[in-house]
């Protein structure tokens, strides 16, 4: 297969999303020992994005086939199931950082219920999906052309912007808002362009990975984290 510029861009996104998966796995492992477990939510979303980018990057080499069509269904299902989890994640971060309006179990339950509604909305749009092979600028993919309007995606981004504004004001952390705002702009002006939208998704999840790192930094002094890293390296060297 001759790689076109669009394929090279998607390959870069694939490598970037895989790097984010690795970074989030490390953060999840560190956080788990400290009782900070919500970072698994953006990890799930990032795994879905890495899968999506991989199929888009190498789909043309498969050609139109039953195998590529079958492999494309999980793209839509993971997107519908996992992406709204970012809302619950952002709400949990806001609660952890003491943002007003997010304290107590009732608040988190409300945001959890909203996340469940968005997931259900997204899945309802994928019921009975029929995928059609489409090639654009050398990128072959199976698309759900008769799908419903992306209400679930819109609801997810709007919710993240709302939470991001409150986190910025109360906790002085800009990246949830920045990641969601750029994704909102990208979706508004280039929703049909996979190259642009996938870049927006990579940037959104990079913002979530930064947030996961900041959660750990605020929970544990930096020196302790570095000492933990050093101790881990010593154990591995001894082994």
Short mmCIF file of C-alpha atoms in Angstrom, two decimals:
data_model
loop_
_atom_site.label_atom_id
_atom_site.label_comp_id
_atom_site.label_asym_id
_atom_site.label_seq_id
_atom_site.Cartn_x
_atom_site.Cartn_y
_atom_site.Cartn_z
CA UNK A 1 0.00 0.00 0.00
CA UNK A 2 1.26 3.48 -0.93
CA UNK A 3 0.86 5.78 2.04
CA UNK A 4 -0.93 9.02 1.21
CA UNK A 5 -0.55 12.20 3.33
CA UNK A 6 -3.85 11.45 5.07
CA UNK A 7 -2.62 7.96 5.94
CA UNK A 8 0.58 9.39 7.42
CA UNK A 9 -1.49 11.79 9.53
CA UNK A 10 -3.66 8.94 10.79
CA UNK A 11 -0.55 6.87 11.52
CA UNK A 12 0.74 9.76 13.65
CA UNK A 13 -2.61 9.86 15.48
CA UNK A 14 -2.44 6.10 16.02
CA UNK A 15 1.02 6.37 17.56
CA UNK A 16 -0.09 9.34 19.66
CA UNK A 17 -3.18 7.55 20.96
CA UNK A 18 -1.16 4.42 21.76
CA UNK A 19 1.30 6.61 23.66
CA UNK A 20 -1.62 8.06 25.63
CA UNK A 21 -2.82 4.53 26.40
CA UNK A 22 0.61 3.69 27.85
CA UNK A 23 0.72 6.93 29.86
CA UNK A 24 -2.76 6.35 31.27
CA UNK A 25 -1.95 2.75 32.18
CA UNK A 26 0.98 4.05 34.22
CA UNK A 27 -1.23 6.68 35.88
CA UNK A 28 -3.96 4.13 36.62
CA UNK A 29 -1.43 1.83 38.27
CA UNK A 30 -0.04 4.64 40.41
CA UNK A 31 -3.47 5.90 41.32
CA UNK A 32 -4.86 2.49 42.17
CA UNK A 33 -2.39 2.15 45.02
CA UNK A 34 -3.59 5.51 46.36
CA UNK A 35 -7.29 4.79 46.02
CA UNK A 36 -7.52 7.05 42.94
CA UNK A 37 -9.25 4.82 40.44
CA UNK A 38 -11.26 7.08 38.16
CA UNK A 39 -8.42 7.40 35.62
CA UNK A 40 -9.54 4.07 34.19
CA UNK A 41 -12.41 5.99 32.54
CA UNK A 42 -10.29 8.10 30.14
CA UNK A 43 -8.13 5.01 29.62
CA UNK A 44 -11.14 3.15 28.19
CA UNK A 45 -11.93 6.07 25.88
CA UNK A 46 -8.32 6.22 24.72
CA UNK A 47 -8.23 2.49 23.96
CA UNK A 48 -11.28 3.04 21.76
CA UNK A 49 -9.58 5.94 20.00
CA UNK A 50 -6.42 3.91 19.38
CA UNK A 51 -8.55 1.14 17.86
CA UNK A 52 -10.38 3.67 15.68
CA UNK A 53 -7.19 5.29 14.42
CA UNK A 54 -5.59 1.92 13.70
CA UNK A 55 -8.49 0.83 11.51
CA UNK A 56 -8.52 4.12 9.64
CA UNK A 57 -4.76 3.99 9.11
CA UNK A 58 -4.59 0.46 7.74
CA UNK A 59 -8.11 -0.01 6.38
CA UNK A 60 -7.08 0.66 2.78
CA UNK A 61 -4.57 -2.21 2.94
CA UNK A 62 -7.42 -4.57 3.86
CA UNK A 63 -9.61 -3.29 1.07
CA UNK A 64 -13.38 -3.60 1.05
CA UNK A 65 -13.94 -6.87 2.86
CA UNK A 66 -16.12 -8.64 5.36
CA UNK A 67 -13.21 -8.63 7.80
CA UNK A 68 -12.83 -4.83 7.72
CA UNK A 69 -16.60 -4.38 7.98
CA UNK A 70 -16.78 -6.70 11.00
CA UNK A 71 -13.84 -4.93 12.63
CA UNK A 72 -15.57 -1.57 12.10
CA UNK A 73 -18.62 -2.30 14.27
CA UNK A 74 -16.64 -2.07 17.55
CA UNK A 75 -15.50 1.44 16.49
CA UNK A 76 -19.03 2.73 16.84
CA UNK A 77 -19.93 0.65 19.87
CA UNK A 78 -16.84 1.68 21.84
CA UNK A 79 -17.42 5.30 20.90
CA UNK A 80 -21.01 5.17 22.15
CA UNK A 81 -20.14 3.23 25.31
CA UNK A 82 -16.90 4.86 26.38
CA UNK A 83 -16.79 8.50 25.27
CA UNK A 84 -19.56 9.72 27.64
CA UNK A 85 -17.52 8.31 30.54
CA UNK A 86 -15.41 11.47 30.26
CA UNK A 87 -18.34 13.38 31.79
CA UNK A 88 -18.35 11.18 34.89
CA UNK A 89 -14.56 11.39 35.04
CA UNK A 90 -14.52 15.19 34.90
CA UNK A 91 -17.24 15.36 37.58
CA UNK A 92 -15.22 13.04 39.82
CA UNK A 93 -12.13 15.23 39.35
CA UNK A 94 -14.17 18.31 40.25
CA UNK A 95 -15.42 16.55 43.37
CA UNK A 96 -11.91 15.46 44.34
CA UNK A 97 -10.67 19.05 44.01
CA UNK A 98 -13.47 20.47 46.13
CA UNK A 99 -15.25 22.38 43.37
CA UNK A 100 -18.52 23.84 44.68
CA UNK A 101 -21.58 22.00 43.38
CA UNK A 102 -19.80 18.67 43.04
CA UNK A 103 -19.53 17.69 46.70
CA UNK A 104 -21.42 14.76 48.13
CA UNK A 105 -22.72 11.53 46.69
CA UNK A 106 -25.89 13.12 45.34
CA UNK A 107 -24.00 15.38 42.95
CA UNK A 108 -21.85 12.56 41.63
CA UNK A 109 -24.96 10.39 41.27
CA UNK A 110 -26.59 13.09 39.15
CA UNK A 111 -23.59 13.29 36.84
CA UNK A 112 -23.44 9.50 36.75
CA UNK A 113 -27.09 9.37 35.72
CA UNK A 114 -26.44 11.97 33.02
CA UNK A 115 -23.56 9.86 31.74
CA UNK A 116 -25.82 6.79 31.61
CA UNK A 117 -28.45 8.75 29.66
CA UNK A 118 -25.84 9.91 27.14
CA UNK A 119 -24.57 6.34 26.74
CA UNK A 120 -28.12 5.10 26.13
CA UNK A 121 -28.69 7.90 23.63
CA UNK A 122 -25.51 7.02 21.77
CA UNK A 123 -26.30 3.30 21.69
CA UNK A 124 -29.82 3.96 20.43
CA UNK A 125 -28.31 5.65 17.40
CA UNK A 126 -26.28 2.53 16.61
CA UNK A 127 -29.17 0.04 16.77
CA UNK A 128 -29.48 -1.78 13.47
CA UNK A 129 -26.51 0.08 11.99
CA UNK A 130 -25.65 -0.65 8.37
CA UNK A 131 -22.07 0.14 7.42
CA UNK A 132 -21.11 1.34 3.94
CA UNK A 133 -17.55 1.40 2.55
CA UNK A 134 -16.42 4.96 1.81
CA UNK A 135 -13.02 6.10 0.53
CA UNK A 136 -12.03 9.72 1.09
CA UNK A 137 -8.55 11.01 0.18
CA UNK A 138 -7.16 7.49 0.18
CA UNK A 139 -8.70 6.59 3.56
CA UNK A 140 -11.08 3.62 3.43
CA UNK A 141 -13.57 3.15 6.23
CA UNK A 142 -16.95 1.60 6.83
CA UNK A 143 -19.31 4.39 7.84
CA UNK A 144 -22.72 4.45 9.44
CA UNK A 145 -24.21 6.84 6.89
CA UNK A 146 -27.81 6.46 8.05
CA UNK A 147 -27.03 7.08 11.71
CA UNK A 148 -28.90 9.55 13.90
CA UNK A 149 -27.56 13.08 14.51
CA UNK A 150 -24.66 13.05 17.03
CA UNK A 151 -26.74 14.18 20.00
CA UNK A 152 -24.71 12.01 22.41
CA UNK A 153 -21.41 13.52 21.27
CA UNK A 154 -22.81 17.04 21.53
CA UNK A 155 -24.16 16.36 25.03
CA UNK A 156 -20.80 14.94 26.13
CA UNK A 157 -18.80 17.94 24.92
CA UNK A 158 -21.27 20.49 26.32
CA UNK A 159 -21.21 18.75 29.72
CA UNK A 160 -17.40 18.75 29.67
CA UNK A 161 -17.35 22.45 28.86
CA UNK A 162 -19.69 23.18 31.78
CA UNK A 163 -17.57 21.16 34.19
CA UNK A 164 -14.38 22.56 32.68
CA UNK A 165 -15.48 26.14 33.32
CA UNK A 166 -16.21 25.36 36.97
CA UNK A 167 -12.93 23.49 37.43
CA UNK A 168 -11.02 26.40 35.89
CA UNK A 169 -12.72 28.94 38.17
CA UNK A 170 -12.48 26.96 41.41
CA UNK A 171 -9.46 24.70 40.96
CA UNK A 172 -7.38 26.74 38.52
CA UNK A 173 -7.06 23.86 36.05
CA UNK A 174 -7.70 24.85 32.39
CA UNK A 175 -7.20 21.64 30.46
CA UNK A 176 -10.62 20.03 30.78
CA UNK A 177 -12.18 23.20 29.36
CA UNK A 178 -9.47 23.63 26.71
CA UNK A 179 -9.77 20.05 25.50
CA UNK A 180 -13.56 20.15 25.34
CA UNK A 181 -13.70 23.62 23.73
CA UNK A 182 -11.36 22.71 20.89
CA UNK A 183 -13.33 19.50 20.30
CA UNK A 184 -16.55 21.52 20.12
CA UNK A 185 -15.02 23.81 17.48
CA UNK A 186 -13.59 20.90 15.50
CA UNK A 187 -16.92 19.04 15.51
CA UNK A 188 -18.75 22.19 14.42
CA UNK A 189 -16.53 23.09 11.47
CA UNK A 190 -15.13 19.74 10.28
CA UNK A 191 -17.44 16.97 11.49
CA UNK A 192 -17.07 14.99 8.23
CA UNK A 193 -13.27 15.26 8.07
CA UNK A 194 -11.73 12.26 9.83
CA UNK A 195 -8.25 13.80 9.79
CA UNK A 196 -9.36 16.91 11.66
CA UNK A 197 -11.85 15.26 14.02
CA UNK A 198 -9.41 12.53 15.03
CA UNK A 199 -6.80 15.18 15.82
CA UNK A 200 -9.39 16.90 18.01
CA UNK A 201 -10.05 13.63 19.82
CA UNK A 202 -6.34 13.03 20.40
CA UNK A 203 -6.01 16.54 21.87
CA UNK A 204 -9.07 16.03 24.07
CA UNK A 205 -7.68 12.82 25.52
CA UNK A 206 -4.24 14.35 25.93
CA UNK A 207 -5.97 16.98 28.10
CA UNK A 208 -7.59 14.19 30.11
CA UNK A 209 -4.23 12.45 30.55
CA UNK A 210 -2.74 15.73 31.83
CA UNK A 211 -5.67 15.98 34.21
CA UNK A 212 -5.09 12.44 35.47
CA UNK A 213 -1.45 13.33 36.12
CA UNK A 214 -2.48 16.49 37.95
CA UNK A 215 -4.90 14.54 40.15
CA UNK A 216 -1.98 12.42 41.31
CA UNK A 217 0.26 15.44 41.75
CA UNK A 218 -2.27 17.19 43.98
CA UNK A 219 -2.99 14.04 45.95
CA UNK A 220 0.65 13.21 46.66
CA UNK A 221 3.64 15.58 46.94
CA UNK A 222 5.85 15.48 43.84
CA UNK A 223 8.84 14.32 45.86
CA UNK A 224 6.92 11.29 47.06
CA UNK A 225 6.01 10.36 43.50
CA UNK A 226 9.62 10.68 42.41
CA UNK A 227 10.76 8.59 45.36
CA UNK A 228 8.18 5.98 44.43
CA UNK A 229 9.47 5.97 40.85
CA UNK A 230 13.04 5.55 42.09
CA UNK A 231 12.05 2.73 44.41
CA UNK A 232 10.20 1.00 41.58
CA UNK A 233 13.25 1.29 39.36
CA UNK A 234 15.47 -0.13 42.09
CA UNK A 235 13.19 -3.12 42.59
CA UNK A 236 13.10 -3.77 38.85
CA UNK A 237 16.89 -3.51 38.62
CA UNK A 238 17.31 -5.90 41.53
CA UNK A 239 14.90 -8.34 39.91
#
